[in-house]
GROMACS .gro file of N, CA and C in nm:
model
  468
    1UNK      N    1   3.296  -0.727  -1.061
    1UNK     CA    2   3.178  -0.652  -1.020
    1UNK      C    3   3.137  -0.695  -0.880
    2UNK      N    4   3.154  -0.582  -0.758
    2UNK     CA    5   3.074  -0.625  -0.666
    2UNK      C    6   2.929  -0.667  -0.614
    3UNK      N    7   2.864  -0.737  -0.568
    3UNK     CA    8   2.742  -0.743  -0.574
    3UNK      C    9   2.713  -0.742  -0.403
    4UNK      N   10   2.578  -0.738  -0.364
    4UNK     CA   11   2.563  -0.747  -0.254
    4UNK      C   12   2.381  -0.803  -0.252
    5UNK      N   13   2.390  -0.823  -0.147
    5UNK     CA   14   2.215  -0.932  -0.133
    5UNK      C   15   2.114  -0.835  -0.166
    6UNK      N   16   2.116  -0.721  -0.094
    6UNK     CA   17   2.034  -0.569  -0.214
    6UNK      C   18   2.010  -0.576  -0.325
    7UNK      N   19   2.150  -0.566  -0.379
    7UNK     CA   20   2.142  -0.585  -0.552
    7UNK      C   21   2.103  -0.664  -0.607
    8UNK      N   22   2.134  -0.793  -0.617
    8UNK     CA   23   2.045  -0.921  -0.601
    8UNK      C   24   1.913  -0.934  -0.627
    9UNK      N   25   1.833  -0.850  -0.516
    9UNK     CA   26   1.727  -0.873  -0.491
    9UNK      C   27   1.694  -0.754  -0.574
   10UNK      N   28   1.724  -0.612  -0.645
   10UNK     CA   29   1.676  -0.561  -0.703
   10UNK      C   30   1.676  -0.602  -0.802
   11UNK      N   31   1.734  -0.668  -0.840
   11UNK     CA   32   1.745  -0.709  -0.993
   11UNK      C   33   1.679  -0.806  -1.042
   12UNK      N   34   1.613  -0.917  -0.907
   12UNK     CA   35   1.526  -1.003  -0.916
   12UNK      C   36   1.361  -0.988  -0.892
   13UNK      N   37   1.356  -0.817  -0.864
   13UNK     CA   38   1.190  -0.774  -0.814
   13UNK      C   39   1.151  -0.768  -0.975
   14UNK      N   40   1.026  -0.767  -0.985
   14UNK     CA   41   0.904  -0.730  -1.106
   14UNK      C   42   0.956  -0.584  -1.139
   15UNK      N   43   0.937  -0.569  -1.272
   15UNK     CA   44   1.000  -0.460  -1.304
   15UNK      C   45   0.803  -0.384  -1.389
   16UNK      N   46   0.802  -0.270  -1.333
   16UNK     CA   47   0.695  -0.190  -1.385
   16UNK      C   48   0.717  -0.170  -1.521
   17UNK      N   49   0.624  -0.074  -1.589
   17UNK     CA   50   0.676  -0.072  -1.759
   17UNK      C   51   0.700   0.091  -1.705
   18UNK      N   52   0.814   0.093  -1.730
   18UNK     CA   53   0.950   0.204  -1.731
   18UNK      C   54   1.008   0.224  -1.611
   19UNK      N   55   1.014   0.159  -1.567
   19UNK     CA   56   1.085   0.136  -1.379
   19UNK      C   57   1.235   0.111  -1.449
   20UNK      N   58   1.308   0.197  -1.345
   20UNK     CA   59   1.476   0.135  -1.390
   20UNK      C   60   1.470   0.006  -1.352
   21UNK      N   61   1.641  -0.012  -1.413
   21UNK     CA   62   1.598  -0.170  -1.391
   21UNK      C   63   1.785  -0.245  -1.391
   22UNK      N   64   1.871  -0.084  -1.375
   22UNK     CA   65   2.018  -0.133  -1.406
   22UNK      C   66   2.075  -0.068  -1.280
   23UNK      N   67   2.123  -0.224  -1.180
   23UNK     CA   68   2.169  -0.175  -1.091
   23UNK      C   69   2.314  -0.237  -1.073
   24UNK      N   70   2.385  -0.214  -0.959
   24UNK     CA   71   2.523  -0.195  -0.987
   24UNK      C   72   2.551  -0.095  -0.846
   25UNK      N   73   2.707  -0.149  -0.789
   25UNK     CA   74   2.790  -0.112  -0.687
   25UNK      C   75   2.874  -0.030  -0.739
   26UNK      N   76   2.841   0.159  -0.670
   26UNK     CA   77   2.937   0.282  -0.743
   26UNK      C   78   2.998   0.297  -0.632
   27UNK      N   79   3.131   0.225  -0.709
   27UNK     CA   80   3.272   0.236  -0.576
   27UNK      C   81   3.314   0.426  -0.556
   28UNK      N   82   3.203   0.491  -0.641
   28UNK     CA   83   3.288   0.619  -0.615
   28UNK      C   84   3.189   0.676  -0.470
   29UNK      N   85   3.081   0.612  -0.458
   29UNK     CA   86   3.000   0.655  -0.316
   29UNK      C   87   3.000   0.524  -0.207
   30UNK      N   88   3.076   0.425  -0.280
   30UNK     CA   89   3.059   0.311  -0.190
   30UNK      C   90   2.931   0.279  -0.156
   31UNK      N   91   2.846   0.239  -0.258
   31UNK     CA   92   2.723   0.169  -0.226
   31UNK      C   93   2.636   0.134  -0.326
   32UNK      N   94   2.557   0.084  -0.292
   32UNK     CA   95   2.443   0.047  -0.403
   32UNK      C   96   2.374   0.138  -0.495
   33UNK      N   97   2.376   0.140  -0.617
   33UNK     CA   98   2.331   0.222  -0.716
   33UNK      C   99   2.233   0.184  -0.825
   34UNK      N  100   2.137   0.297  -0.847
   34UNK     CA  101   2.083   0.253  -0.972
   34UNK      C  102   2.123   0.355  -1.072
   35UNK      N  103   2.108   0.294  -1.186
   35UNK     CA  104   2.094   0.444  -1.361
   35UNK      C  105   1.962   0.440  -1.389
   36UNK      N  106   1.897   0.528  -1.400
   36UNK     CA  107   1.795   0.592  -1.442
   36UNK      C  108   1.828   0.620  -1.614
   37UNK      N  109   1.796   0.534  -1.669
   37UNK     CA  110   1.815   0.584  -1.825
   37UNK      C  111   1.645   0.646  -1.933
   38UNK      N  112   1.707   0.689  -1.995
   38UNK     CA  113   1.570   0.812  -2.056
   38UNK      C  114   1.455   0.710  -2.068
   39UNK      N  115   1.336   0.801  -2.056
   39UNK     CA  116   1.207   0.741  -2.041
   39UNK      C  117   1.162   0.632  -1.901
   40UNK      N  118   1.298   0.649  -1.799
   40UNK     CA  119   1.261   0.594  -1.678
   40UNK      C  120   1.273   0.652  -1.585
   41UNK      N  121   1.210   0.588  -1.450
   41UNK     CA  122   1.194   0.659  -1.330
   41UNK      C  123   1.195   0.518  -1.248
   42UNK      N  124   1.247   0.585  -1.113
   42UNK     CA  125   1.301   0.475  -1.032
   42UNK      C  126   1.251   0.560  -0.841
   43UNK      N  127   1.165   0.449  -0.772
   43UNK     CA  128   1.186   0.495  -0.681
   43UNK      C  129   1.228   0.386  -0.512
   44UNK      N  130   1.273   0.434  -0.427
   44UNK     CA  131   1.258   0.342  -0.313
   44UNK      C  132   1.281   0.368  -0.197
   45UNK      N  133   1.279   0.319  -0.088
   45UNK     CA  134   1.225   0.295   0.005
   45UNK      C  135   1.338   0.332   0.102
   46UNK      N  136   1.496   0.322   0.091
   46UNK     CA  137   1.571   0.269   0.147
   46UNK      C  138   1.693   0.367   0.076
   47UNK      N  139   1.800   0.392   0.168
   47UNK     CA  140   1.935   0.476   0.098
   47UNK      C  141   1.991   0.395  -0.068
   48UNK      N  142   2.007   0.436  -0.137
   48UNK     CA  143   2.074   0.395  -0.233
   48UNK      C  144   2.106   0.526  -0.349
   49UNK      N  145   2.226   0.520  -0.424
   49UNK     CA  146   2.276   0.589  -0.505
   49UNK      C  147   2.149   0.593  -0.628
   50UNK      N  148   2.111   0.749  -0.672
   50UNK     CA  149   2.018   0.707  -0.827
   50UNK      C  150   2.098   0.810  -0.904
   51UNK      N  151   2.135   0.761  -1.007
   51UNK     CA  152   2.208   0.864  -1.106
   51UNK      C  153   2.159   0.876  -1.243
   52UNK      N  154   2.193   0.958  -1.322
   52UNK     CA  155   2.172   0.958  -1.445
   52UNK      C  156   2.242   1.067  -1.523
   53UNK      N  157   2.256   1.060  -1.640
   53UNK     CA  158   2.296   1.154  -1.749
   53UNK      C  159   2.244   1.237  -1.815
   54UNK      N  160   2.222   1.394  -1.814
   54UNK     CA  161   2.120   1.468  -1.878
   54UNK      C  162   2.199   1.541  -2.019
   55UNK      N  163   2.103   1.619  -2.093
   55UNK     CA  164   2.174   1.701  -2.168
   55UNK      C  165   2.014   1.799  -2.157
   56UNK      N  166   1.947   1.772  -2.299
   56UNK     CA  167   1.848   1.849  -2.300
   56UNK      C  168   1.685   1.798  -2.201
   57UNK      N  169   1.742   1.637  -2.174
   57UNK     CA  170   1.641   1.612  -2.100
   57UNK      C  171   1.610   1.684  -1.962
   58UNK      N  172   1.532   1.627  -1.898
   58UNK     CA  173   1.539   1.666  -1.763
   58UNK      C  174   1.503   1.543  -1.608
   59UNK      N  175   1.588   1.539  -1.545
   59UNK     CA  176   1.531   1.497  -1.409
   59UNK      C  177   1.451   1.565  -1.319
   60UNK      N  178   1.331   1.488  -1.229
   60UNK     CA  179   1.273   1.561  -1.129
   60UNK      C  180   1.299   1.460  -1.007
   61UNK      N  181   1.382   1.498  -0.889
   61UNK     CA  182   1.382   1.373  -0.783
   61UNK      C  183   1.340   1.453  -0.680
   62UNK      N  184   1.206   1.383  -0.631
   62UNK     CA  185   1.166   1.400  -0.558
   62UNK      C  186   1.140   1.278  -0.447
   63UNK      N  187   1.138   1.355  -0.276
   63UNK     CA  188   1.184   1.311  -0.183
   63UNK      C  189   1.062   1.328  -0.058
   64UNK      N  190   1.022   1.286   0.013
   64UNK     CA  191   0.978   1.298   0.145
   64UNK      C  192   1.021   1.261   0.285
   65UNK      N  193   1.123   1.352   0.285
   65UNK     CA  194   1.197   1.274   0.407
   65UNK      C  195   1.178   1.238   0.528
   66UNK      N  196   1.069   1.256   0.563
   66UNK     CA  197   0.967   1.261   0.669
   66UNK      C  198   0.976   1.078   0.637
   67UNK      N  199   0.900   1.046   0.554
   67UNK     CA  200   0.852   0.896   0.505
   67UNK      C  201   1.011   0.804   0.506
   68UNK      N  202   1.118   0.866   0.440
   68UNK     CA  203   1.215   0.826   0.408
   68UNK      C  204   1.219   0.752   0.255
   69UNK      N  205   1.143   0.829   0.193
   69UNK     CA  206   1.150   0.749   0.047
   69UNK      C  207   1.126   0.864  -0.079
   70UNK      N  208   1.226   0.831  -0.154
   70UNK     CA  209   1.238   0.925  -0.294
   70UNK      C  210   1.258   0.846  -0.407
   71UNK      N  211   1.262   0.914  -0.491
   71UNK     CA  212   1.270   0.903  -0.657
   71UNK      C  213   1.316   0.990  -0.727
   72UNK      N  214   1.351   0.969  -0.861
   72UNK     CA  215   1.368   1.033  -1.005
   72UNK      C  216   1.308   0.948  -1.116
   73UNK      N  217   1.319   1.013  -1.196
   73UNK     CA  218   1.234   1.049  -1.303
   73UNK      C  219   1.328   1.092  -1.433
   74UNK      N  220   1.330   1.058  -1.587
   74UNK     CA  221   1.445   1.109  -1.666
   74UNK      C  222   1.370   1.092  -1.789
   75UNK      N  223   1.284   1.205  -1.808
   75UNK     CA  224   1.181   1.221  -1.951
   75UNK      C  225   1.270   1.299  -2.060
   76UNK      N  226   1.212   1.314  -2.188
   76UNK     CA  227   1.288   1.355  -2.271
   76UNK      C  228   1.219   1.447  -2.354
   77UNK      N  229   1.071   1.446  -2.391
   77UNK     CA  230   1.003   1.565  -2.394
   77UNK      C  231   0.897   1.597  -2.312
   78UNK      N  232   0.846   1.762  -2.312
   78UNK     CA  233   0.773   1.778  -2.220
   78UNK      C  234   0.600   1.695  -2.201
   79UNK      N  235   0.599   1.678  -2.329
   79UNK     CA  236   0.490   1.647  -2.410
   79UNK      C  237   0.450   1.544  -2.514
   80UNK      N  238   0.364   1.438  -2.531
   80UNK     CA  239   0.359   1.338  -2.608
   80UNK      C  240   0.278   1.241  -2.614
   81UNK      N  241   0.319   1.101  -2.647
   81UNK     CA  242   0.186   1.037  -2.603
   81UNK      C  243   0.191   1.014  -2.488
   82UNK      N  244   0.057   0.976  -2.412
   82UNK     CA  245   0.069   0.939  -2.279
   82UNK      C  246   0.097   0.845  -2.145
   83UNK      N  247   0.163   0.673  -2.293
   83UNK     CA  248   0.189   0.622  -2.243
   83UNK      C  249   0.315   0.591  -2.209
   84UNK      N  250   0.387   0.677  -2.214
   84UNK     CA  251   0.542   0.655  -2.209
   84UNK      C  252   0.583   0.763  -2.130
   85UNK      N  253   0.686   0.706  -2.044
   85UNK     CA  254   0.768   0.815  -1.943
   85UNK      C  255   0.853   0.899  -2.013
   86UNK      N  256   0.860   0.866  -2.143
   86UNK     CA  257   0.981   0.967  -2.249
   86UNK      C  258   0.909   1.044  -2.211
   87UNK      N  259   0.784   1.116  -2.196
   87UNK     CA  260   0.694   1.252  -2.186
   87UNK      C  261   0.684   1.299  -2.077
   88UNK      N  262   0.714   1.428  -2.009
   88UNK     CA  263   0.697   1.471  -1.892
   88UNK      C  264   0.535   1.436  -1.843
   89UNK      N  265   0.450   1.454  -1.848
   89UNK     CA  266   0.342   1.471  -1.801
   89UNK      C  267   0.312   1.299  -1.700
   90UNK      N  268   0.340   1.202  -1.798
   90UNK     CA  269   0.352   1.081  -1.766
   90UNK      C  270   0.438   1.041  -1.660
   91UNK      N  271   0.586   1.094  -1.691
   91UNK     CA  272   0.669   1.062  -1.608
   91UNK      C  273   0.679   1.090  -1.450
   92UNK      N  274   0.616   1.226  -1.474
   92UNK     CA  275   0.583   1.296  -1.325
   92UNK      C  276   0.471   1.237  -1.275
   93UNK      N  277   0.373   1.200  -1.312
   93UNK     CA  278   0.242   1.092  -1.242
   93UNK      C  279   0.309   0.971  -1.236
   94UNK      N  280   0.376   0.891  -1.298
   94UNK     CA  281   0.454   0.792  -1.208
   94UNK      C  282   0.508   0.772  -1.132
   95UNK      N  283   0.603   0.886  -1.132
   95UNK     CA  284   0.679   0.919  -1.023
   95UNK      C  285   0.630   0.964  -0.878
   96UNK      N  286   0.537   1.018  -0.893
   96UNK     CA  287   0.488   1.101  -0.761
   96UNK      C  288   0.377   0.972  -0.738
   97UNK      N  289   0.284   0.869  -0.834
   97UNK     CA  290   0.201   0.741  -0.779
   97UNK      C  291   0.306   0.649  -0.695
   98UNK      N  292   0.433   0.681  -0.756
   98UNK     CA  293   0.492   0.522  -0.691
   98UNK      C  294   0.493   0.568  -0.573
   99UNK      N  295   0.598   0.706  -0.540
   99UNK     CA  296   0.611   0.789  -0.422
   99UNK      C  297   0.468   0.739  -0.340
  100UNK      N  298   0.367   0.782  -0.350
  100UNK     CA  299   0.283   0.764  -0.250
  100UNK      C  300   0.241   0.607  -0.234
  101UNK      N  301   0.245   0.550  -0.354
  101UNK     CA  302   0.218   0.391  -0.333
  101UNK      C  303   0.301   0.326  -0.190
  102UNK      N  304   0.436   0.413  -0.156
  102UNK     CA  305   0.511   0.306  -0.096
  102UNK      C  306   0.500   0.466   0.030
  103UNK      N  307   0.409   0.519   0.036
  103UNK     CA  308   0.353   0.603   0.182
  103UNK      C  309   0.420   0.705   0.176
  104UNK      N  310   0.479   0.819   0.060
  104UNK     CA  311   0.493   0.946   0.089
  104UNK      C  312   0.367   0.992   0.058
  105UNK      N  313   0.407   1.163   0.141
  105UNK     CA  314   0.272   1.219   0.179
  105UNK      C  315   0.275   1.315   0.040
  106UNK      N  316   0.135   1.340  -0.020
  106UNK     CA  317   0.186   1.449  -0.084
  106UNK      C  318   0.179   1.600  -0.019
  107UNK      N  319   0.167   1.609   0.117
  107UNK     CA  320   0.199   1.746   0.158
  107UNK      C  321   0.403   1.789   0.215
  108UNK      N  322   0.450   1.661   0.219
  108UNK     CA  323   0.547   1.708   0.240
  108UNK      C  324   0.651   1.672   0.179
  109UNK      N  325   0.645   1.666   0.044
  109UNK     CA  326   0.697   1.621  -0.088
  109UNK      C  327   0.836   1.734  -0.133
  110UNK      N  328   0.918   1.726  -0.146
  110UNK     CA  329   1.017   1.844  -0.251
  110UNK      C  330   1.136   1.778  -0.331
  111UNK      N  331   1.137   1.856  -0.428
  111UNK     CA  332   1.190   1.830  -0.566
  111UNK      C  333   1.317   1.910  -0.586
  112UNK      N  334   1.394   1.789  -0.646
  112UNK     CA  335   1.544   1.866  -0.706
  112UNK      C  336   1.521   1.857  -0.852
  113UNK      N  337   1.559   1.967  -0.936
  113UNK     CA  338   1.564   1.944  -1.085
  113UNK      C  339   1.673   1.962  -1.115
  114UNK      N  340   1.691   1.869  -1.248
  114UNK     CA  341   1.829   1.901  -1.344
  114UNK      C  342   1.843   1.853  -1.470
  115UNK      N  343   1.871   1.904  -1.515
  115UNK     CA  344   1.915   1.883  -1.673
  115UNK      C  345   1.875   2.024  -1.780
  116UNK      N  346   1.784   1.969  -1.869
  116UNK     CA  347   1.750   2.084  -1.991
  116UNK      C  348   1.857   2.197  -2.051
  117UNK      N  349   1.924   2.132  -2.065
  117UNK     CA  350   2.068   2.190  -2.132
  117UNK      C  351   2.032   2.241  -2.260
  118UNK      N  352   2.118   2.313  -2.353
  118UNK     CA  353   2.114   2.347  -2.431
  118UNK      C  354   2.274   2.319  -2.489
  119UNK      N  355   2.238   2.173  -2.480
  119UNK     CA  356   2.378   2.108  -2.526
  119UNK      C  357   2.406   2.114  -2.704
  120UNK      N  358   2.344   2.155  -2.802
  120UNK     CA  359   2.353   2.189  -2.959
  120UNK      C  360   2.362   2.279  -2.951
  121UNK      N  361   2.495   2.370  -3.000
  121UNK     CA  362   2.508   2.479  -3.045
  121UNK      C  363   2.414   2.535  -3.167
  122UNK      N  364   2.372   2.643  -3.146
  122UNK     CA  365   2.275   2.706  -3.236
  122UNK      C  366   2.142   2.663  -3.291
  123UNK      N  367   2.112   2.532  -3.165
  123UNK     CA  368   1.931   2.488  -3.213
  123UNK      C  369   1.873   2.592  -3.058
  124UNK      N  370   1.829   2.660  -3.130
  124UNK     CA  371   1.790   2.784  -3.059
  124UNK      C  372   1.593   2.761  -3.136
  125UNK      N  373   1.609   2.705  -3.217
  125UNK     CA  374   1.453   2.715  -3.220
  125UNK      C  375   1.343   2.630  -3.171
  126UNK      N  376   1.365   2.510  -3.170
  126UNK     CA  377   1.337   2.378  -3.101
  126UNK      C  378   1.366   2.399  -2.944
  127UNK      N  379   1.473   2.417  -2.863
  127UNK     CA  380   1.450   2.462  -2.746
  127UNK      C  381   1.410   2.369  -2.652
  128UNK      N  382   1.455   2.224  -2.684
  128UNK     CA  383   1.430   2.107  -2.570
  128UNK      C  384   1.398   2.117  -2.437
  129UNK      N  385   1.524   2.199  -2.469
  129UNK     CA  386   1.609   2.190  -2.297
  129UNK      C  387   1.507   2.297  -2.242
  130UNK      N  388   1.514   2.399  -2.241
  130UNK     CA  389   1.386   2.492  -2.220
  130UNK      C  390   1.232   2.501  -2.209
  131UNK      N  391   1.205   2.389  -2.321
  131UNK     CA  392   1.075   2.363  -2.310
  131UNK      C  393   1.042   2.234  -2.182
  132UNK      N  394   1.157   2.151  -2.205
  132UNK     CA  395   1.133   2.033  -2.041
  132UNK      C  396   1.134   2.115  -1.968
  133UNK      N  397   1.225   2.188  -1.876
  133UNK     CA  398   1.193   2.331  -1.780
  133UNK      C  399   1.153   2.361  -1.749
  134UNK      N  400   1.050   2.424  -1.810
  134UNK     CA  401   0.938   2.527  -1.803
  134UNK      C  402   0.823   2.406  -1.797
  135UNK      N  403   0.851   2.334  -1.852
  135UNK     CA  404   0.696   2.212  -1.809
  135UNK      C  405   0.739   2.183  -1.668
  136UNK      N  406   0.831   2.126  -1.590
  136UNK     CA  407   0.881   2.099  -1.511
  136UNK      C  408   0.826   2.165  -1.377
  137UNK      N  409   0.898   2.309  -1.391
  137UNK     CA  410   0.887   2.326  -1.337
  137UNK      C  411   0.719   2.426  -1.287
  138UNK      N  412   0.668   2.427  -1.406
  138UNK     CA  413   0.488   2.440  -1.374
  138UNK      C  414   0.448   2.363  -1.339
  139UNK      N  415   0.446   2.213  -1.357
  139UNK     CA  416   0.428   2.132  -1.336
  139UNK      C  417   0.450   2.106  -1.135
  140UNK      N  418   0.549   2.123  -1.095
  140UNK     CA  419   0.606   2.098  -0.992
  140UNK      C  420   0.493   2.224  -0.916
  141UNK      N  421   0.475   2.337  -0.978
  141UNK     CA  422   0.420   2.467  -0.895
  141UNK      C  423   0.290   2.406  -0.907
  142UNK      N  424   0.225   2.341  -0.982
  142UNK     CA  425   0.087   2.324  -1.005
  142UNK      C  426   0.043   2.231  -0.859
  143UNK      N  427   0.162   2.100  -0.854
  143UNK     CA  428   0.100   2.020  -0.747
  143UNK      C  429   0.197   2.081  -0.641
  144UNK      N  430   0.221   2.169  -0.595
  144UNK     CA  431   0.221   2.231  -0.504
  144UNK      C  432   0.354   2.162  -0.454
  145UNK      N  433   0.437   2.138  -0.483
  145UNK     CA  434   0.605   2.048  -0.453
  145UNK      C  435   0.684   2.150  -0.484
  146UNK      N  436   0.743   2.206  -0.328
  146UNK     CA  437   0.850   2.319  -0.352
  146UNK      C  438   0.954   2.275  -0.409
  147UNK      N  439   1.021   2.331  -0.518
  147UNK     CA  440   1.183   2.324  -0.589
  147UNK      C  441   1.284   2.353  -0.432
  148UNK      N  442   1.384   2.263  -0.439
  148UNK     CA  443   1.464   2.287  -0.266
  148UNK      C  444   1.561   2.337  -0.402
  149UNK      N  445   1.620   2.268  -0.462
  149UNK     CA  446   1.718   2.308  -0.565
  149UNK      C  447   1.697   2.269  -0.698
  150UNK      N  448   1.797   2.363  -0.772
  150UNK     CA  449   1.801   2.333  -0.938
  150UNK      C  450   1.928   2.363  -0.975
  151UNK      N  451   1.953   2.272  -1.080
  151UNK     CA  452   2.065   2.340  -1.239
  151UNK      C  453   2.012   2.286  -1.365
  152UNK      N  454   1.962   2.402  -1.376
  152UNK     CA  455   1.882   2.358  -1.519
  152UNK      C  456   1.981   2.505  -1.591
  153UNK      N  457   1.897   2.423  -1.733
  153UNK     CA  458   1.942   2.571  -1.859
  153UNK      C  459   2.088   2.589  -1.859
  154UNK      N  460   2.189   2.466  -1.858
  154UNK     CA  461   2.312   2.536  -1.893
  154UNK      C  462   2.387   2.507  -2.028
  155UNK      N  463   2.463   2.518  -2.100
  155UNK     CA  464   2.527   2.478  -2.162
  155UNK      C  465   2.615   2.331  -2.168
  156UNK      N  466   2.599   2.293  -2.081
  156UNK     CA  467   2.689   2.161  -2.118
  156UNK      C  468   2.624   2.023  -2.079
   0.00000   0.00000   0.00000
């Protein structure tokens, strides 16, 4: 495993309650990386790889490039209790507090979404993937953070 004085030091900062917290050198971008795993959100200051795995969940990474600092976010329903990032509502106020904690603006804020799959064949009534989505992305229209891109709603 490669390491580097970055990594190091991320792995040795205070960790928030649901801040990622698994970092690691992805020889496939050549550089420092974090995973964003469900019910967390990760943001910083500085270039680094943030990845994660969706199906019915959803990511929101949002960016101010003006500031030079972004995040994601990897909730799992839209809705729930309020202290946990598994819930959209939560996850997106963390995400967008840390964002400004470390000086993005919220006027020049924009968001990539992805995930909400409809990865179970024939759970058509429950509707995960659809219902993160549609919170998402109201959510995103409400505080006024243009969508630059999406792939949401697919099958796989």
């Amino acid at each position: 495993m490669q390491d580097t004085p970055r990594l190091a030091l991320l792995r040795r900062r205070p960790k928030r309650p649901g801040e990622a917290s698994f970092f690691f050198f992805d020889h496939t971008f050549q550089g420092e990386a974090c995973k964003v795993l469900p019910g967390e959100y990760f943001v910083y200051h500085e270039d680094i790889v943030i990845q994660t795995v969706l199906g019915s969940c959803v990511a929101a990474c949002l960016v101010d490039r003006g500031a030079g600092i972004g995040g994601m976010n990897h909730f799992l329903l839209p809705e729930g209790d309020d202290s946990s990032a598994r819930y959209g509502a939560f996850a997106m106020e963390l995400l967008i507090n840390e964002l400004m904690k470390l000086g993005a603006s919220r006027l020049t804020k924009e968001a990539k979404v992805f995930g909400g799959g409809a990865v179970i064949s024939g759970m058509n009534t429950i509707n995960v993937g659809e219902r993160n989505t549609t919170f998402v992305m109201d959510y995103l229209k409400t505080e006024r953070i243009p969508v630059v891109s999406k792939d949401v709603l697919d099958i796989y």
